[in-house]
mmCIF file of C-alpha atoms in Angstrom:
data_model
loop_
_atom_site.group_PDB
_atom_site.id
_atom_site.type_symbol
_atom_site.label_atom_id
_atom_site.label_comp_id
_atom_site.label_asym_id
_atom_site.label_seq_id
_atom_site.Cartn_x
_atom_site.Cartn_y
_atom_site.Cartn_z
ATOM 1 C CA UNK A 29 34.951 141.547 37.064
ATOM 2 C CA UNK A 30 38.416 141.115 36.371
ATOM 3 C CA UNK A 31 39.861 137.538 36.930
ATOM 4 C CA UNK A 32 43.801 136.939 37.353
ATOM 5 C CA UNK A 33 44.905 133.469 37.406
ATOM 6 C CA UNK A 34 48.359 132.235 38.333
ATOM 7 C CA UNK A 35 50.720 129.415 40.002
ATOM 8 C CA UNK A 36 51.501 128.053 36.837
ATOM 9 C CA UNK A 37 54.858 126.594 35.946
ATOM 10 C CA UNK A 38 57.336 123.946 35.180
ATOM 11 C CA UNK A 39 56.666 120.602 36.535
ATOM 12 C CA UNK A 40 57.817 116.364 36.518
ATOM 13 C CA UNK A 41 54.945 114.322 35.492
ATOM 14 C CA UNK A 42 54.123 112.924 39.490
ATOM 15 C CA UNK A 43 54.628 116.160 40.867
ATOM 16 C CA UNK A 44 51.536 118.813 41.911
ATOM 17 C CA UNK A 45 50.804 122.813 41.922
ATOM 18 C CA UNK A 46 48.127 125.036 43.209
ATOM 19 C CA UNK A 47 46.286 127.603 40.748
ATOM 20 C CA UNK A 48 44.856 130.406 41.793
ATOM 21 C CA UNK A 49 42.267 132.628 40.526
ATOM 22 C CA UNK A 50 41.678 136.287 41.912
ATOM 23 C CA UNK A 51 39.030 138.420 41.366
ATOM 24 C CA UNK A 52 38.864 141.983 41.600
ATOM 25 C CA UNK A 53 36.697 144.643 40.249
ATOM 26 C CA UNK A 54 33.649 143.017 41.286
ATOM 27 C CA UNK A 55 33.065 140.087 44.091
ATOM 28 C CA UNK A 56 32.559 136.792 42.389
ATOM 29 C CA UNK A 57 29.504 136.199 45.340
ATOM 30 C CA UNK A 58 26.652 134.592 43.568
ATOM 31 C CA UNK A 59 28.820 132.801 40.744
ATOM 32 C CA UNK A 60 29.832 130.114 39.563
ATOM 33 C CA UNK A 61 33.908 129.653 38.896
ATOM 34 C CA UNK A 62 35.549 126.961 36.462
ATOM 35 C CA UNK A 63 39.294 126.414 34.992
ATOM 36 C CA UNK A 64 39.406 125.687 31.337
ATOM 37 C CA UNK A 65 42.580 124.622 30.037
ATOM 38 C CA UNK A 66 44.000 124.846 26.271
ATOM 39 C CA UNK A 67 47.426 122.657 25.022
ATOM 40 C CA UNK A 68 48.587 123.645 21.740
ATOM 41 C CA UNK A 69 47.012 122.516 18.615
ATOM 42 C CA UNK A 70 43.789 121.897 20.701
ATOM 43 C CA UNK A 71 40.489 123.491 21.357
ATOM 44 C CA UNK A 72 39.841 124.785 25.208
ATOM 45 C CA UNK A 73 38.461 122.780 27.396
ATOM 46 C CA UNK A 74 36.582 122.180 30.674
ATOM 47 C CA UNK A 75 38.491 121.093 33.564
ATOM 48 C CA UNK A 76 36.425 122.019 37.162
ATOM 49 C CA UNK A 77 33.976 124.182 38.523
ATOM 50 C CA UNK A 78 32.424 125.094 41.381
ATOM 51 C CA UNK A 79 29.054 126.630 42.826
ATOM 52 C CA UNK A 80 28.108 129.364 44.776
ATOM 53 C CA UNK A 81 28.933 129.384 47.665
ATOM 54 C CA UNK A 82 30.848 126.207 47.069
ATOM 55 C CA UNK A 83 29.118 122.976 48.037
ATOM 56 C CA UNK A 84 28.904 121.363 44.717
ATOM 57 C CA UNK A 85 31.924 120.740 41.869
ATOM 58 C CA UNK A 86 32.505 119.080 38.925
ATOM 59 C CA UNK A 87 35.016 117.778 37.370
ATOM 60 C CA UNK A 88 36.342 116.901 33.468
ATOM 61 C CA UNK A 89 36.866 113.076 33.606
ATOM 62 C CA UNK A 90 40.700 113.357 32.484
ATOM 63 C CA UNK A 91 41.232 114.907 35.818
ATOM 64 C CA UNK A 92 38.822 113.454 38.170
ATOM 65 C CA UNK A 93 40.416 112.367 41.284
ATOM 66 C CA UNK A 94 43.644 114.318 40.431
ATOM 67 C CA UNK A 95 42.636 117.353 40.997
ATOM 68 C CA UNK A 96 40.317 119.786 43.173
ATOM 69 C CA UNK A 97 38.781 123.129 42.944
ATOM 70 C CA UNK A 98 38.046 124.951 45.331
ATOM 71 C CA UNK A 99 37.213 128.825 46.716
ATOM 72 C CA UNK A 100 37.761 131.126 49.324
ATOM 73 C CA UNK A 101 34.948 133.279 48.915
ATOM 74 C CA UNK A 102 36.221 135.959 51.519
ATOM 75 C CA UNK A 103 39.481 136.215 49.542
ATOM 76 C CA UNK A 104 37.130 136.700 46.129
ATOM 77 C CA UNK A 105 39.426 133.390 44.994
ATOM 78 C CA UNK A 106 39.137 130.213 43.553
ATOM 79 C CA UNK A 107 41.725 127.386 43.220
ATOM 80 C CA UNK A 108 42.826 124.248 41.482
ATOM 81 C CA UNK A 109 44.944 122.114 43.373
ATOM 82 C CA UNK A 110 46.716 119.927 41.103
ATOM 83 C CA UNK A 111 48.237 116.284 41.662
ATOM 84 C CA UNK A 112 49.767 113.281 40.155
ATOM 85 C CA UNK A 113 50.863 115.988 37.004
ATOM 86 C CA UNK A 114 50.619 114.006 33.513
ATOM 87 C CA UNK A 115 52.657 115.376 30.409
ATOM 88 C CA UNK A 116 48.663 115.463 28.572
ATOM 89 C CA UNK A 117 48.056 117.689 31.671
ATOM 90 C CA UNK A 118 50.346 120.599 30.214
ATOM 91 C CA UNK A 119 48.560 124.011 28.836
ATOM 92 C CA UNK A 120 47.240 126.851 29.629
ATOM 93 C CA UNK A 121 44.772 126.734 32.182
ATOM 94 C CA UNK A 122 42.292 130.252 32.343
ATOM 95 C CA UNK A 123 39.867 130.982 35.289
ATOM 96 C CA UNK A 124 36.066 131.833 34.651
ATOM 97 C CA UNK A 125 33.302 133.118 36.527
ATOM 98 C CA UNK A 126 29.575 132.351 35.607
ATOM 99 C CA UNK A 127 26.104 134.961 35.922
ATOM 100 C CA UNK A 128 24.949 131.999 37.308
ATOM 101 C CA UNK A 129 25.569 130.203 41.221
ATOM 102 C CA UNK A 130 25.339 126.874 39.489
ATOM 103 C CA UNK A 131 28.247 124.699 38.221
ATOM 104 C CA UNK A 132 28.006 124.293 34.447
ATOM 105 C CA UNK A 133 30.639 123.325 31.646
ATOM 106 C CA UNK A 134 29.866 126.605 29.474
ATOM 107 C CA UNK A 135 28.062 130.049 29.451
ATOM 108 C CA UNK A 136 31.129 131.759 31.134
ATOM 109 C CA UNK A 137 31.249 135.074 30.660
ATOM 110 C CA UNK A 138 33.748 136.176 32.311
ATOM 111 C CA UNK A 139 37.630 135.387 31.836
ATOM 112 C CA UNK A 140 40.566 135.879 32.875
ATOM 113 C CA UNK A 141 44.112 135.560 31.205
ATOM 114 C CA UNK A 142 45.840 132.067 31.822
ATOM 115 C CA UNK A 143 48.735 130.652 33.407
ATOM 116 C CA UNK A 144 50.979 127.841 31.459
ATOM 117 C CA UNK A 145 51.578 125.103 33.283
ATOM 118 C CA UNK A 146 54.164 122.464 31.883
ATOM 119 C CA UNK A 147 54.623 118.903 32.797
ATOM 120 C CA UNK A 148 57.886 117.431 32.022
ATOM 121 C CA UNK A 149 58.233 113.186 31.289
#
């Protein structure tokens, strides 16, 4: 499965944006999808995920209440909606799809390229 994430961009700190994460190549049906997010000079990490079909998430505490995933499993897309932007919150954020229906904070397998996203102070 190919994943293509985008709706990146340039942002004020206070201000919001939607990611999005298509999938083609294979449905994502029966997986799991999560956004990971890397700022410079740091290691990747988790941000959100979501189950098959969609009824349970989880979130990274930095962004809890901030931010919501969420799918549209007949588009084959996930999303990250994106609110009350922080200048911490700016990297690249990648989309990832699990073997597994469950939510989980690893074992993605696969991923797609990411979208930079910027918050400005």
């Amino acid at each position: 499965v190919q994943l293509q994430a985008c709706g990146g961009g340039l942002v004020q700190a206070g201000g919001y944006l939607r990611l999005s994460c298509a999938a083609s190549g294979r449905t994502i049906s029966k997986s799991a999808v999560a956004w990971f997010r890397q700022a410079p000079g740091k290691e990747r990490e988790f941000v959100a995920s979501i189950s098959w079909p969609g009824r349970t998430t989880d979130y990274a505490d930095s962004v809890k209440g901030r931010f919501t995933i969420s799918r549209d499993n007949t588009k084959n897309t996930a999303y990250l909606q994106m609110s009350n932007l922080k200048p911490e919150d700016t990297a690249v954020y990648s989309c990832a799809a699990s073997t597994s229906p469950l939510t989980s904070r690893q074992n993605y397998v696969y991923w797609g390229q990411g979208t930079q996203v910027t918050v400005s102070s």
